[in-house]
Amino acid sequence: MSLYTKINGINKDVSRIFLGTGFLPNLEDYDAWLTGILDTGVNAIDTARIYPDSEKTIGKWLDKTGVRDKVVLLSKCGHPDGATKRVNHEAMMSDLQKSLEELRVDYIDIYILHRDDPTTEVAEIVETFNEMKERGSIGVFGGSNWTYKRIQEANEYAYKKNLAPFSVSSPGFSLADQLGDVWDDTCVTLTGQRGQQDRKWYQNSQMPVIAYSSLAHGMFSGKMKSTDMDHANDFLDMFALRGYAFPENFERLRRCELLAKEKQATVSQIALAWIFRQSMNMFAVVSTSSTDRMKKNIEALEIPLSDQECEFLNLERNIEK
């Protein structure tokens, strides 16, 4: 699979891997880091209004280096503020203006709602996004943590009113089944049995899926082994522990280790290769402070996995490698 593809509505190639910036690494030189990632070929960056210092750091780098036209920016709006829901016209427009200022740009390629609020009519949401688009402030838009049924509802309204529809979606997805609540009960994952209908819809629609937590929030990053289950808290943060640190996923990790050894690859490469072997239109958000590790992530696009190996990794086939 090629590193680059097209997303309708974006007039430049988009890398299948997005650099995740939800938690900035502890570095002295962020400009060098971002330039190094871009030099690997990864030209897509995932950020959000709520990510501490992320937009500001990216904005300084873009302003200093003049590489805006080479970069695909994804940012997010509408994250709740405590108990206050913010999926509405006023909050979305306010977040957009702040993001444009922090990023030091006049448009954002991909703009998505960080959460959904089912009590907000899709009409208000779709019309707000279209207002942003008509101003030239955003390219394509969509939702993170939106169910496919709400996306369908929004797009039915858009088509009826001859407006631009949702074009992308960013749910949680990885080889690990999300068996616990990682963030809160408003998050949407495509993993496991509960995500079966969602995956079928994305397979049929081929809407781009920009998967966050693609390495299970670090569980498949290679920093821990399948034998570390009893002291997983030495390796994983509270979010990964809540969502992924279950025996089934340690078994998936063990199988990743077996295939990695056989294919002379890393665990993270096998986990990412599994994602890109799905029949959905997959993109993966990956966080790393290392350009060398990002190069390894890119190599995952070329690692062949058979249907049998994919089933083996996902506990659907019990033949040992």
Coordinates of C-alpha atoms in Angstrom, one line a residue:
M1 CA 0.0 0.0 0.0
S2 CA 1.3 3.5 -0.9
L3 CA 1.9 6.0 1.9
Y4 CA -0.1 8.6 0.0
T5 CA -3.7 8.6 -1.2
K6 CA -6.4 11.2 -1.9
I7 CA -9.3 12.4 0.2
N8 CA -12.0 14.0 -1.9
G9 CA -12.1 17.7 -1.2
I10 CA -8.3 18.0 -0.3
N11 CA -6.2 19.2 -3.2
K12 CA -3.0 17.5 -2.0
D13 CA -1.9 13.9 -1.3
V14 CA -2.6 12.7 2.2
S15 CA -0.3 10.3 4.1
R16 CA -2.0 7.2 5.5
I17 CA -0.3 7.9 8.8
F18 CA -1.2 11.0 10.8
L19 CA 1.2 12.3 13.4
G20 CA -0.7 12.4 16.7
T21 CA 0.0 15.4 18.9
G22 CA -2.5 14.9 21.7
F23 CA 0.4 14.5 24.2
L24 CA 3.5 16.4 23.0
P25 CA 6.8 14.6 23.7
N26 CA 9.2 16.2 26.1
L27 CA 11.6 17.8 23.6
E28 CA 13.9 20.8 23.5
D29 CA 13.4 21.4 19.8
Y30 CA 9.8 20.9 18.5
D31 CA 10.6 22.5 15.2
A32 CA 13.3 19.9 14.5
W33 CA 10.9 17.1 15.5
L34 CA 8.1 18.3 13.2
T35 CA 10.5 18.9 10.3
G36 CA 11.9 15.4 10.9
I37 CA 8.5 13.8 10.8
L38 CA 7.6 15.7 7.6
D39 CA 10.9 14.6 6.0
T40 CA 9.9 10.9 6.6
G41 CA 7.0 11.5 4.3
V42 CA 4.2 11.8 6.8
N43 CA 2.5 15.0 5.9
A44 CA -0.7 14.8 7.9
I45 CA -0.9 16.1 11.5
D46 CA -3.7 15.4 14.0
T47 CA -4.3 18.1 16.6
A48 CA -7.3 19.6 18.5
R49 CA -8.3 22.7 20.3
I50 CA -8.2 20.9 23.6
Y51 CA -4.7 19.4 23.2
P52 CA -2.3 21.3 25.5
D53 CA 0.1 23.5 23.5
S54 CA -0.3 21.4 20.4
E55 CA -1.9 23.9 18.0
K56 CA 0.5 26.6 19.3
T57 CA 3.5 24.4 18.7
I58 CA 2.5 23.4 15.2
G59 CA 1.6 27.1 14.4
K60 CA 5.1 28.3 15.4
W61 CA 6.7 25.6 13.3
L62 CA 4.5 26.4 10.2
D63 CA 5.2 30.1 10.5
K64 CA 8.9 29.5 10.9
T65 CA 9.4 27.0 8.1
G66 CA 6.8 28.0 5.5
V67 CA 5.7 24.5 4.8
R68 CA 2.0 25.0 5.2
D69 CA 1.2 24.0 1.6
K70 CA 2.9 20.6 2.2
V71 CA 1.0 19.8 5.4
V72 CA -2.5 18.3 5.8
L73 CA -3.8 19.7 9.1
L74 CA -6.6 18.0 11.0
S75 CA -8.1 19.8 14.1
K76 CA -11.1 19.3 16.2
C77 CA -13.8 21.5 17.9
G78 CA -16.7 21.1 20.2
H79 CA -15.1 19.1 23.1
P80 CA -17.2 19.4 26.2
D81 CA -16.0 21.7 29.0
G82 CA -16.8 19.7 32.1
A83 CA -20.5 19.3 32.2
T84 CA -21.1 21.9 29.5
K85 CA -21.8 20.5 26.0
R86 CA -20.3 22.4 23.2
V87 CA -21.7 20.9 20.0
N88 CA -23.4 24.0 18.7
H89 CA -22.8 26.9 16.3
E90 CA -21.4 29.3 18.8
A91 CA -18.9 26.9 20.3
M92 CA -17.8 25.5 17.0
M93 CA -17.2 28.9 15.5
S94 CA -15.3 30.1 18.6
D95 CA -13.1 27.0 18.5
L96 CA -12.4 27.4 14.8
Q97 CA -11.3 31.0 15.2
K98 CA -9.0 30.1 18.1
S99 CA -7.5 27.2 16.2
L100 CA -6.8 29.3 13.1
E101 CA -5.0 31.9 15.4
E102 CA -3.0 29.2 17.2
L103 CA -2.1 27.4 14.1
R104 CA -1.3 30.7 12.3
V105 CA -3.2 29.6 9.2
D106 CA -6.2 30.8 7.3
Y107 CA -7.7 27.4 6.7
I108 CA -7.7 23.9 8.2
D109 CA -7.7 20.9 5.7
I110 CA -9.8 18.6 7.9
Y111 CA -12.0 19.9 10.6
I112 CA -14.0 17.6 12.8
L113 CA -16.2 17.6 15.9
H114 CA -14.3 16.0 18.9
R115 CA -17.6 14.6 20.3
D116 CA -21.2 14.4 19.4
D117 CA -24.2 15.7 21.3
P118 CA -27.3 13.8 20.1
T119 CA -29.5 16.5 21.5
T120 CA -28.2 18.9 18.9
E121 CA -30.0 18.8 15.6
V122 CA -27.8 17.7 12.7
A123 CA -29.2 20.7 10.8
E124 CA -27.3 23.2 13.1
I125 CA -24.1 21.1 12.8
V126 CA -24.2 20.6 9.1
E127 CA -25.0 24.3 8.4
T128 CA -22.3 25.5 10.7
F129 CA -19.7 23.3 9.0
N130 CA -20.9 24.6 5.6
E131 CA -20.6 28.2 6.8
M132 CA -17.0 27.5 7.7
K133 CA -16.4 25.9 4.4
E134 CA -18.0 28.7 2.4
R135 CA -15.7 31.2 4.2
G136 CA -12.7 29.1 3.0
S137 CA -11.7 28.4 6.6
I138 CA -11.9 24.6 6.3
G139 CA -11.7 22.0 3.6
V140 CA -13.5 18.8 4.4
F141 CA -15.3 18.1 7.7
G142 CA -16.6 15.2 9.8
G143 CA -16.8 13.8 13.3
S144 CA -14.7 12.0 15.9
N145 CA -16.6 9.7 18.1
W146 CA -19.7 9.8 16.0
T147 CA -21.8 6.7 15.3
Y148 CA -22.3 5.9 11.7
K149 CA -26.0 6.3 12.2
R150 CA -25.6 10.0 13.2
I151 CA -23.2 10.5 10.3
Q152 CA -25.9 9.1 8.0
E153 CA -28.5 11.4 9.6
A154 CA -26.3 14.4 9.1
N155 CA -25.6 13.5 5.5
E156 CA -29.2 12.8 4.6
Y157 CA -29.9 16.4 5.8
A158 CA -26.9 17.7 3.8
Y159 CA -28.0 16.0 0.6
K160 CA -31.6 17.2 1.1
K161 CA -30.4 20.8 1.5
N162 CA -27.8 20.5 -1.3
L163 CA -25.0 21.1 1.3
A164 CA -21.6 19.5 1.7
P165 CA -21.8 16.3 3.8
F166 CA -19.5 14.7 6.4
S167 CA -16.6 13.3 4.5
V168 CA -14.3 11.8 7.2
S169 CA -14.7 10.0 10.5
S170 CA -12.2 9.5 13.4
P171 CA -13.2 6.8 15.8
G172 CA -11.0 4.7 18.0
F173 CA -9.7 1.6 16.2
S174 CA -6.8 -0.8 16.7
L175 CA -6.0 -4.5 16.8
A176 CA -6.7 -4.4 20.6
D177 CA -10.4 -4.7 21.5
Q178 CA -11.4 -1.7 23.6
L179 CA -13.0 -3.7 26.4
G180 CA -13.1 -0.8 28.9
D181 CA -14.0 2.9 28.9
V182 CA -10.8 4.8 27.8
W183 CA -12.0 8.4 28.0
D184 CA -15.7 8.6 28.7
D185 CA -18.9 7.0 27.5
T186 CA -19.2 9.4 24.6
C187 CA -16.3 7.9 22.8
V188 CA -16.9 5.6 19.8
T189 CA -14.7 2.6 18.9
L190 CA -14.9 0.2 15.9
T191 CA -13.2 -2.6 17.8
G192 CA -14.6 -6.0 18.7
Q193 CA -18.1 -7.5 18.4
R194 CA -19.8 -4.2 19.2
G195 CA -18.1 -2.5 16.3
Q196 CA -19.1 -5.1 13.7
Q197 CA -22.0 -3.1 12.2
D198 CA -19.9 0.1 12.2
R199 CA -17.1 -1.6 10.3
K200 CA -19.5 -3.0 7.8
W201 CA -20.9 0.4 7.1
Y202 CA -17.4 1.9 6.6
Q203 CA -16.5 -1.0 4.4
N204 CA -19.5 -0.3 2.2
S205 CA -19.2 3.5 2.2
Q206 CA -15.4 3.7 2.1
M207 CA -15.6 7.0 4.1
P208 CA -12.0 7.7 5.3
V209 CA -11.5 6.3 8.8
I210 CA -8.8 8.2 10.6
A211 CA -8.2 5.8 13.6
Y212 CA -7.0 7.3 16.9
S213 CA -5.4 5.0 19.5
S214 CA -4.2 2.9 16.5
L215 CA -1.6 1.2 18.7
A216 CA -4.0 0.9 21.7
H217 CA -2.6 3.9 23.4
G218 CA 0.8 2.4 23.5
M219 CA 0.0 -1.2 24.2
F220 CA 1.3 -2.2 20.8
S221 CA 4.1 0.3 20.7
G222 CA 6.8 -2.3 21.5
K223 CA 7.6 -0.8 24.9
M224 CA 6.0 -3.7 26.8
K225 CA 5.8 -7.5 26.2
S226 CA 2.9 -9.9 26.4
T227 CA 4.5 -11.3 29.6
D228 CA 4.1 -7.9 31.4
M229 CA 0.4 -8.3 32.1
D230 CA 0.9 -8.4 35.9
H231 CA 2.7 -5.1 36.0
A232 CA 1.2 -3.3 33.0
N233 CA 1.0 -0.1 35.0
D234 CA 4.8 0.1 34.6
F235 CA 4.3 0.7 30.9
L236 CA 0.8 2.0 30.3
D237 CA -1.0 5.1 31.4
M238 CA -4.4 5.1 33.1
F239 CA -6.2 5.4 29.8
A240 CA -4.6 2.3 28.2
L241 CA -5.0 0.4 31.5
R242 CA -8.8 1.2 31.6
G243 CA -9.4 0.4 28.0
Y244 CA -7.0 -2.3 26.8
A245 CA -5.2 -4.1 29.6
F246 CA -7.2 -7.2 29.4
P247 CA -6.1 -10.9 28.9
E248 CA -7.5 -11.1 25.4
N249 CA -5.4 -8.1 24.3
F250 CA -2.2 -9.5 25.9
E251 CA -2.9 -12.6 23.8
R252 CA -3.1 -10.4 20.7
L253 CA 0.1 -8.8 21.7
R254 CA 1.7 -12.3 22.1
R255 CA 0.6 -13.2 18.6
C256 CA 2.0 -9.9 17.3
E257 CA 5.3 -10.8 18.9
L258 CA 5.3 -14.2 17.1
L259 CA 4.6 -12.7 13.7
A260 CA 7.0 -9.9 14.3
K261 CA 9.8 -12.4 14.9
E262 CA 8.8 -14.5 11.9
K263 CA 8.7 -11.5 9.6
Q264 CA 11.7 -9.7 11.1
A265 CA 9.4 -6.8 12.0
T266 CA 8.5 -4.9 15.1
V267 CA 5.3 -5.4 17.1
S268 CA 4.0 -1.9 16.2
Q269 CA 4.6 -2.7 12.5
I270 CA 2.5 -5.8 12.7
A271 CA -0.2 -4.1 14.6
L272 CA -0.3 -1.3 12.0
A273 CA -0.1 -3.7 9.1
W274 CA -3.2 -5.4 10.5
I275 CA -5.0 -2.1 10.5
F276 CA -4.1 -1.4 6.9
R277 CA -5.2 -4.8 5.8
Q278 CA -8.8 -4.0 6.8
S279 CA -11.2 -3.5 4.0
M280 CA -12.1 0.0 5.2
N281 CA -10.4 3.1 3.9
M282 CA -7.9 3.3 6.7
F283 CA -5.7 6.0 8.1
A284 CA -3.9 5.7 11.4
V285 CA -3.0 8.4 14.0
V286 CA 0.4 7.5 15.5
S287 CA 2.3 9.4 18.2
T288 CA 6.1 9.2 18.3
S289 CA 9.0 11.5 19.3
S290 CA 11.3 9.6 17.0
T291 CA 11.7 10.0 13.2
D292 CA 13.3 6.5 13.1
R293 CA 10.2 5.0 14.7
M294 CA 8.0 6.9 12.3
K295 CA 10.0 5.4 9.4
K296 CA 9.4 2.0 10.8
N297 CA 5.7 2.8 11.0
I298 CA 5.7 3.7 7.3
E299 CA 7.3 0.4 6.5
A300 CA 4.2 -1.3 8.0
L301 CA 2.3 -0.3 4.9
E302 CA 4.4 -2.8 2.9
I303 CA 4.3 -5.7 5.3
P304 CA 2.2 -8.5 3.8
L305 CA -0.3 -10.2 6.0
S306 CA -2.5 -13.0 4.8
D307 CA -6.2 -13.3 5.7
Q308 CA -5.2 -16.3 7.9
E309 CA -2.5 -14.2 9.7
C310 CA -5.0 -11.3 10.3
E311 CA -7.5 -13.8 11.8
F312 CA -4.7 -15.3 13.9
L313 CA -3.8 -11.9 15.3
N314 CA -7.4 -11.1 16.1
L315 CA -8.0 -14.4 17.9
E316 CA -10.3 -15.7 15.1
R317 CA -7.8 -18.5 14.2
N318 CA -6.0 -20.6 16.7
I319 CA -3.2 -22.1 14.6
E320 CA 0.1 -21.2 16.2
K321 CA 2.7 -19.6 14.1

